[in-house]
Short mmCIF file of C-alpha atoms and ligand atoms in Angstrom, two decimals:
data_model
loop_
_atom_site.label_atom_id
_atom_site.label_comp_id
_atom_site.label_asym_id
_atom_site.label_seq_id
_atom_site.Cartn_x
_atom_site.Cartn_y
_atom_site.Cartn_z
CA UNK A 1 3.16 6.25 -40.46
CA UNK A 2 4.96 4.68 -43.32
CA UNK A 3 3.30 3.77 -46.55
CA UNK A 4 3.40 -0.02 -46.74
CA UNK A 5 3.65 0.19 -50.51
CA UNK A 6 7.05 1.80 -50.30
CA UNK A 7 9.91 -0.53 -49.52
CA UNK A 8 12.40 1.23 -47.28
CA UNK A 9 15.80 -0.26 -47.91
CA UNK A 10 17.97 -0.40 -44.82
CA UNK A 11 20.91 -1.50 -46.92
CA UNK A 12 21.75 -2.03 -50.53
CA UNK A 13 20.42 -5.35 -51.83
CA UNK A 14 23.22 -7.84 -52.23
CA UNK A 15 24.01 -8.46 -55.85
CA UNK A 16 24.86 -12.12 -55.49
CA UNK A 17 23.11 -14.88 -53.62
CA UNK A 18 23.74 -15.09 -49.88
CA UNK A 19 23.84 -18.86 -49.62
CA UNK A 20 22.41 -20.90 -46.76
CA UNK A 21 19.90 -18.24 -45.77
CA UNK A 22 16.17 -17.81 -45.55
CA UNK A 23 14.74 -14.37 -46.26
CA UNK A 24 11.16 -13.43 -45.35
CA UNK A 25 9.35 -10.81 -47.44
CA UNK A 26 6.03 -9.02 -47.56
CA UNK A 27 3.97 -7.63 -50.42
CA UNK A 28 1.62 -5.51 -48.31
CA UNK A 29 -0.40 -4.14 -51.24
CA UNK A 30 -1.49 -7.69 -52.12
CA UNK A 31 -1.64 -9.11 -48.56
CA UNK A 32 1.10 -11.57 -49.46
CA UNK A 33 3.89 -12.90 -47.31
CA UNK A 34 6.62 -15.28 -48.23
CA UNK A 35 10.12 -16.59 -47.79
CA UNK A 36 13.00 -17.26 -50.12
CA UNK A 37 15.40 -20.09 -49.28
CA UNK A 38 18.88 -20.30 -50.84
CA UNK A 39 21.09 -23.28 -50.10
CA UNK A 40 24.69 -23.65 -51.26
CA UNK A 41 27.40 -25.26 -49.08
CA UNK A 42 24.76 -26.63 -46.68
CA UNK A 43 22.94 -28.73 -49.26
CA UNK A 44 26.19 -29.72 -50.95
CA UNK A 45 27.69 -30.91 -47.67
CA UNK A 46 24.65 -33.02 -46.78
CA UNK A 47 24.04 -34.52 -50.24
CA UNK A 48 27.71 -35.10 -51.08
CA UNK A 49 28.31 -36.88 -47.77
CA UNK A 50 25.43 -39.31 -48.33
CA UNK A 51 26.38 -39.94 -51.97
CA UNK A 52 22.86 -41.20 -52.75
CA UNK A 53 21.90 -41.90 -56.38
CA UNK A 54 21.35 -38.55 -58.12
CA UNK A 55 17.50 -38.57 -58.22
CA UNK A 56 17.34 -39.54 -54.52
CA UNK A 57 19.73 -36.72 -53.65
CA UNK A 58 17.65 -34.26 -55.67
CA UNK A 59 14.47 -35.33 -53.90
CA UNK A 60 16.10 -35.04 -50.47
CA UNK A 61 17.34 -31.59 -51.52
CA UNK A 62 13.73 -30.55 -52.22
CA UNK A 63 12.69 -31.85 -48.80
CA UNK A 64 15.55 -29.83 -47.28
CA UNK A 65 14.33 -26.60 -48.88
CA UNK A 66 10.74 -27.24 -47.80
CA UNK A 67 11.80 -28.04 -44.24
CA UNK A 68 13.88 -24.88 -43.95
CA UNK A 69 10.98 -22.84 -45.37
CA UNK A 70 8.52 -24.16 -42.78
CA UNK A 71 10.84 -24.68 -39.82
CA UNK A 72 12.34 -21.19 -39.99
CA UNK A 73 8.84 -19.71 -39.70
CA UNK A 74 8.31 -21.26 -36.26
CA UNK A 75 7.91 -18.79 -33.45
CA UNK A 76 9.18 -21.24 -30.84
CA UNK A 77 12.47 -22.84 -29.97
CA UNK A 78 12.58 -26.49 -30.81
CA UNK A 79 12.77 -28.92 -33.64
CA UNK A 80 10.73 -29.19 -36.82
CA UNK A 81 10.84 -32.61 -38.44
CA UNK A 82 9.60 -33.37 -41.93
CA UNK A 83 9.28 -37.05 -42.73
CA UNK A 84 7.81 -38.99 -45.63
CA UNK A 85 6.79 -42.61 -45.43
CA UNK A 86 5.75 -44.08 -48.76
CA UNK A 87 5.63 -47.25 -50.86
CA UNK A 88 7.77 -45.96 -53.76
CA UNK A 89 11.48 -46.59 -54.46
CA UNK A 90 12.32 -43.87 -51.88
CA UNK A 91 10.69 -45.23 -48.73
CA UNK A 92 11.56 -42.44 -46.36
CA UNK A 93 12.94 -38.91 -46.27
CA UNK A 94 13.74 -37.28 -42.94
CA UNK A 95 14.81 -33.67 -42.51
CA UNK A 96 15.34 -32.06 -39.12
CA UNK A 97 15.42 -28.32 -38.55
CA UNK A 98 16.54 -27.19 -35.10
CA UNK A 99 16.03 -23.51 -34.28
CA UNK A 100 17.56 -21.14 -35.09
CA UNK A 101 19.17 -22.76 -38.14
CA UNK A 102 20.65 -26.25 -37.75
CA UNK A 103 19.72 -28.77 -40.45
CA UNK A 104 20.31 -32.47 -41.04
CA UNK A 105 18.74 -34.95 -43.46
CA UNK A 106 18.77 -38.53 -44.66
CA UNK A 107 16.85 -40.89 -46.94
CA UNK A 108 16.04 -44.60 -47.05
CA UNK A 109 15.48 -46.17 -50.41
CA UNK A 110 15.41 -49.45 -52.29
CA UNK A 111 18.61 -49.59 -54.37
CA UNK A 112 17.21 -51.92 -57.04
CA UNK A 113 13.95 -50.02 -57.46
CA UNK A 114 15.80 -46.69 -57.69
CA UNK A 115 18.14 -48.19 -60.32
CA UNK A 116 15.09 -49.48 -62.24
CA UNK A 117 13.44 -46.04 -62.04
CA UNK A 118 16.62 -44.39 -63.39
CA UNK A 119 16.71 -46.96 -66.20
CA UNK A 120 13.04 -46.30 -67.03
CA UNK A 121 13.41 -42.52 -66.70
CA UNK A 122 10.67 -42.28 -64.06
CA UNK A 123 12.62 -40.25 -61.55
CA UNK A 124 10.31 -37.32 -60.85
CA UNK A 125 9.54 -36.79 -57.16
CA UNK A 126 6.03 -38.20 -57.32
CA UNK A 127 7.16 -41.46 -58.96
CA UNK A 128 10.05 -41.94 -56.52
CA UNK A 129 7.88 -41.33 -53.47
CA UNK A 130 4.78 -43.25 -54.49
CA UNK A 131 1.90 -43.35 -52.04
CA UNK A 132 1.92 -42.81 -48.32
CA UNK A 133 2.10 -39.71 -46.17
CA UNK A 134 4.13 -36.70 -45.24
CA UNK A 135 4.33 -35.90 -41.53
CA UNK A 136 5.42 -32.60 -40.05
CA UNK A 137 6.25 -32.64 -36.36
CA UNK A 138 7.08 -29.84 -33.97
CA UNK A 139 9.08 -31.00 -30.98
CA UNK A 140 9.70 -28.49 -28.20
CA UNK A 141 11.60 -30.81 -25.90
CA UNK A 142 11.18 -33.77 -23.59
CA UNK A 143 8.43 -32.40 -21.35
CA UNK A 144 6.14 -30.95 -23.98
CA UNK A 145 3.63 -32.57 -26.28
CA UNK A 146 4.46 -32.99 -29.94
CA UNK A 147 2.33 -31.42 -32.59
CA UNK A 148 1.98 -33.41 -35.78
CA UNK A 149 0.42 -32.49 -39.11
CA UNK A 150 -0.19 -35.19 -41.70
CA UNK A 151 -0.88 -34.97 -45.39
CA UNK A 152 -1.37 -37.78 -47.90
CA UNK A 153 1.18 -38.35 -50.64
CA UNK A 154 -0.60 -39.84 -53.60
CA UNK A 155 1.90 -39.94 -56.41
CA UNK A 156 2.36 -36.16 -56.30
CA UNK A 157 5.41 -34.05 -55.54
CA UNK A 158 6.47 -32.43 -52.27
CA UNK A 159 5.22 -29.11 -53.65
CA UNK A 160 1.75 -30.65 -54.15
CA UNK A 161 1.81 -32.04 -50.61
CA UNK A 162 2.74 -28.63 -49.18
CA UNK A 163 -0.16 -26.93 -51.00
CA UNK A 164 -2.55 -29.59 -49.76
CA UNK A 165 -1.29 -29.27 -46.20
CA UNK A 166 -1.74 -25.50 -46.04
CA UNK A 167 -5.15 -25.61 -47.66
CA UNK A 168 -6.56 -28.41 -45.48
CA UNK A 169 -4.79 -27.89 -42.15
CA UNK A 170 -4.06 -24.19 -42.01
CA UNK A 171 -6.63 -22.81 -44.47
CA UNK A 172 -3.94 -20.56 -45.90
CA UNK A 173 -3.72 -20.30 -49.69
CA UNK A 174 -0.06 -21.14 -50.36
CA UNK A 175 2.22 -21.65 -53.34
CA UNK A 176 5.58 -23.32 -52.94
CA UNK A 177 8.34 -23.70 -55.53
CA UNK A 178 11.34 -25.94 -54.89
CA UNK A 179 14.43 -26.36 -57.07
CA UNK A 180 17.57 -28.49 -56.75
CA UNK A 181 20.41 -28.90 -59.23
CA UNK A 182 24.02 -29.83 -59.57
CA UNK A 183 26.28 -27.02 -60.63
CA UNK A 184 29.13 -28.04 -62.88
CA UNK A 185 32.37 -26.15 -62.44
CA UNK A 186 35.46 -26.46 -64.55
CA UNK A 187 38.48 -26.95 -62.34
CA UNK A 188 42.11 -27.92 -62.56
CA UNK A 189 41.43 -31.55 -61.71
CA UNK A 190 38.54 -31.70 -64.19
CA UNK A 191 34.92 -30.65 -63.75
CA UNK A 192 33.47 -30.76 -60.24
CA UNK A 193 29.86 -30.93 -59.15
CA UNK A 194 28.25 -28.90 -56.42
CA UNK A 195 24.67 -29.19 -55.25
CA UNK A 196 22.59 -26.03 -55.02
CA UNK A 197 18.98 -25.64 -53.96
CA UNK A 198 16.43 -22.92 -53.50
CA UNK A 199 12.77 -22.21 -53.11
CA UNK A 200 10.09 -19.61 -52.66
CA UNK A 201 6.89 -19.76 -50.63
CA UNK A 202 4.03 -17.33 -51.07
CA UNK A 203 0.99 -17.09 -48.80
CA UNK A 204 -2.18 -15.04 -49.01
CA UNK A 205 -3.02 -13.54 -45.60
CA UNK A 206 -5.68 -10.86 -46.04
CA UNK A 207 -6.57 -8.69 -43.06
CA UNK A 208 -10.07 -7.81 -44.25
CA UNK A 209 -12.53 -10.33 -42.79
CA UNK A 210 -14.69 -10.62 -45.91
CA UNK A 211 -11.66 -11.65 -47.94
CA UNK A 212 -10.50 -13.98 -45.22
CA UNK A 213 -13.92 -15.63 -45.16
CA UNK A 214 -13.56 -16.75 -48.75
CA UNK A 215 -10.63 -18.92 -47.81
CA UNK A 216 -12.34 -20.29 -44.69
CA UNK A 217 -15.19 -21.88 -46.61
CA UNK A 218 -15.55 -25.50 -45.70
CA UNK A 219 -15.87 -27.72 -48.77
CA UNK A 220 -18.44 -29.77 -46.83
CA UNK A 221 -18.97 -33.49 -47.18
CA UNK A 222 -18.40 -33.71 -50.90
CA UNK A 223 -17.87 -37.31 -51.99
CA UNK A 224 -14.31 -38.22 -52.86
CA UNK A 225 -13.32 -37.22 -56.34
CA UNK A 226 -15.81 -34.37 -56.51
CA UNK A 227 -14.13 -30.99 -56.74
CA UNK A 228 -15.79 -28.83 -54.10
CA UNK A 229 -17.46 -25.66 -55.28
CA UNK A 230 -15.24 -22.70 -54.46
CA UNK A 231 -15.79 -18.98 -54.73
CA UNK A 232 -13.75 -17.09 -57.29
CA UNK A 233 -10.30 -16.40 -55.95
CA UNK A 234 -9.35 -13.00 -54.65
CA UNK A 235 -7.68 -10.84 -57.33
CA UNK A 236 -4.63 -10.21 -55.15
CA UNK A 237 -4.07 -13.93 -54.68
CA UNK A 238 -4.59 -14.59 -58.39
CA UNK A 239 -1.91 -12.00 -59.14
CA UNK A 240 0.45 -13.47 -56.53
CA UNK A 241 0.10 -16.97 -57.90
CA UNK A 242 0.58 -15.76 -61.46
CA UNK A 243 3.80 -13.99 -60.53
CA UNK A 244 5.25 -16.89 -58.54
CA UNK A 245 4.40 -19.27 -61.38
CA UNK A 246 6.82 -17.33 -63.59
CA UNK A 247 9.78 -18.19 -61.36
CA UNK A 248 12.11 -20.58 -63.12
CA UNK A 249 14.18 -23.23 -61.37
CA UNK A 250 17.39 -21.53 -62.43
CA UNK A 251 16.31 -18.29 -60.69
CA UNK A 252 15.92 -20.17 -57.41
CA UNK A 253 19.42 -21.63 -57.49
CA UNK A 254 21.43 -19.07 -59.51
CA UNK A 255 24.39 -17.96 -57.35
CA UNK A 256 24.46 -14.70 -59.34
CA UNK A 257 20.90 -13.73 -58.39
CA UNK A 258 20.28 -12.62 -54.80
CA UNK A 259 17.05 -13.32 -52.91
CA UNK A 260 16.38 -9.57 -52.80
CA UNK A 261 16.73 -9.20 -56.54
CA UNK A 262 14.51 -12.21 -57.12
CA UNK A 263 11.61 -10.81 -55.09
CA UNK A 264 12.15 -7.37 -56.59
CA UNK A 265 12.00 -8.90 -60.06
CA UNK A 266 8.66 -10.49 -59.14
CA UNK A 267 6.97 -7.83 -57.04
CA UNK A 268 8.48 -4.45 -57.96
CA UNK A 269 5.11 -3.18 -59.18
CA UNK A 270 3.03 -3.71 -56.02
CA UNK A 271 6.15 -3.08 -53.91
CA UNK A 272 7.95 -5.54 -51.69
CA UNK A 273 9.62 -5.29 -48.32
CA UNK A 274 12.27 -7.78 -47.27
CA UNK A 275 13.24 -8.73 -43.73
CA UNK A 276 16.56 -9.76 -42.31
CA UNK A 277 17.39 -13.29 -43.33
CA UNK A 278 18.68 -15.86 -40.92
CA UNK A 279 21.73 -18.05 -41.55
CA UNK A 280 21.52 -21.84 -41.74
CA UNK A 281 24.11 -24.56 -41.37
CA UNK A 282 24.41 -28.31 -41.76
CA UNK A 283 24.93 -29.74 -38.31
CA UNK A 284 23.84 -32.99 -36.76
CA UNK A 285 22.41 -33.12 -33.27
CA UNK A 286 23.66 -36.59 -32.42
CA UNK A 287 26.08 -37.09 -29.53
CA UNK A 288 27.69 -39.93 -27.63
CA UNK A 289 25.38 -39.10 -24.74
CA UNK A 290 22.18 -39.34 -26.82
CA UNK A 291 23.26 -42.63 -28.42
CA UNK A 292 24.14 -44.00 -24.98
CA UNK A 293 20.71 -43.01 -23.63
CA UNK A 294 19.03 -44.70 -26.61
CA UNK A 295 20.99 -47.93 -26.08
CA UNK A 296 20.14 -47.91 -22.38
CA UNK A 297 16.44 -47.68 -23.25
CA UNK A 298 16.64 -50.96 -25.24
CA UNK A 299 16.02 -54.34 -23.64
CA UNK A 300 19.03 -56.38 -22.55
CA UNK A 301 18.10 -58.90 -25.21
CA UNK A 302 18.17 -56.24 -27.98
CA UNK A 303 21.50 -54.95 -26.74
CA UNK A 304 22.95 -58.48 -26.65
CA UNK A 305 22.03 -58.85 -30.31
CA UNK A 306 23.93 -55.67 -31.16
CA UNK A 307 27.26 -56.91 -29.81
CA UNK A 308 29.75 -57.68 -32.55
CA UNK A 309 33.42 -58.49 -31.90
CA UNK A 310 32.86 -57.67 -28.25
CA UNK A 311 31.52 -54.16 -28.84
CA UNK A 312 28.39 -52.26 -29.80
CA UNK A 313 28.87 -49.92 -32.76
CA UNK A 314 26.25 -47.34 -33.77
CA UNK A 315 26.50 -45.18 -36.89
CA UNK A 316 24.37 -42.03 -37.15
CA UNK A 317 22.18 -42.24 -40.23
CA UNK A 318 22.27 -38.46 -40.68
CA UNK A 319 25.97 -37.66 -40.39
CA UNK A 320 27.72 -41.07 -40.43
CA UNK A 321 29.38 -40.39 -37.06
CA UNK A 322 30.33 -43.70 -35.44
CA UNK A 323 29.95 -44.37 -31.71
CA UNK A 324 31.49 -47.48 -30.14
CA UNK A 325 30.59 -48.82 -26.69
CA UNK A 326 31.73 -51.74 -24.55
CA UNK A 327 28.61 -53.85 -23.78
CA UNK A 328 28.87 -53.17 -20.02
CA UNK A 329 28.97 -49.41 -20.64
CA UNK A 330 25.37 -49.25 -21.82
CA UNK A 331 23.67 -51.66 -19.45
CA UNK A 332 20.47 -50.15 -18.14
CA UNK A 333 20.86 -48.78 -14.65
CA UNK A 334 19.34 -51.15 -12.07
CA UNK A 335 15.98 -49.72 -11.08
ZN1 ZN B 1 24.70 -37.50 -36.45
#
């Protein structure tokens, strides 16, 4: 039997960041598990293509990291969809993760309100989102039921919403850190920008039932606004949270710091074991066939309204692919 406190390296840790990967890890001595997400070309491709205002792009980048973190943990084949719907300048964020590693994302926002927020300097995630909810949906295909988890967004960030979700819905103490930034590179044609993003998730999953029971305590019917009485937190979880709180944004996106070195930096004392990471790529799942099926599901009246210059043109909101149909092509089949 191997000592869980000793990490057994199966290969030398990579010195530099392996971009567009998610790497699970375990700190057995503290009953902690987690994942590190590093996004390079993937996040740059998606955000550069949309060319949203900078704070909107940054917020969508955070949603991308969070989606990859959660979606890549699924044990099933299917799609994980993270979607916000709020009353702030950024009305909607949608990120799709299709197993094993396909990602796409888009945002809807109010141009004038975003411009006003930039002018006023109120561009943090919570201010841009405003109030509403964050929905997380697992879709395993046409003939299966969808599972949806909902959490309120109340002026807080996506990190706050993730903590709330895991505490309320999963009863798993969780810390999430998300970071997105533009990297400036000097080049021959002048400086160029590239988006980078990264994140770390840490969860406390004790095996001992008496420690598990602490986290299962129901806060009861405390009136709103009253902080429910909670037992003192487990020492291992306190230590885990303290360590993850020391992670700086730059460490999550630094191309010169690998995921392995980051978790080693944090957890070398209790010992950490890393697992094989999985690769991710930006790829849309739209197709002429799926757009055609969608158009056929509309009423004739709706389709008639879509005809312009004798054709129906549909542009994918995720990848900007354009599909053009002759009106007769998408008539619903006679039943
Ligand atoms: Zn598309």
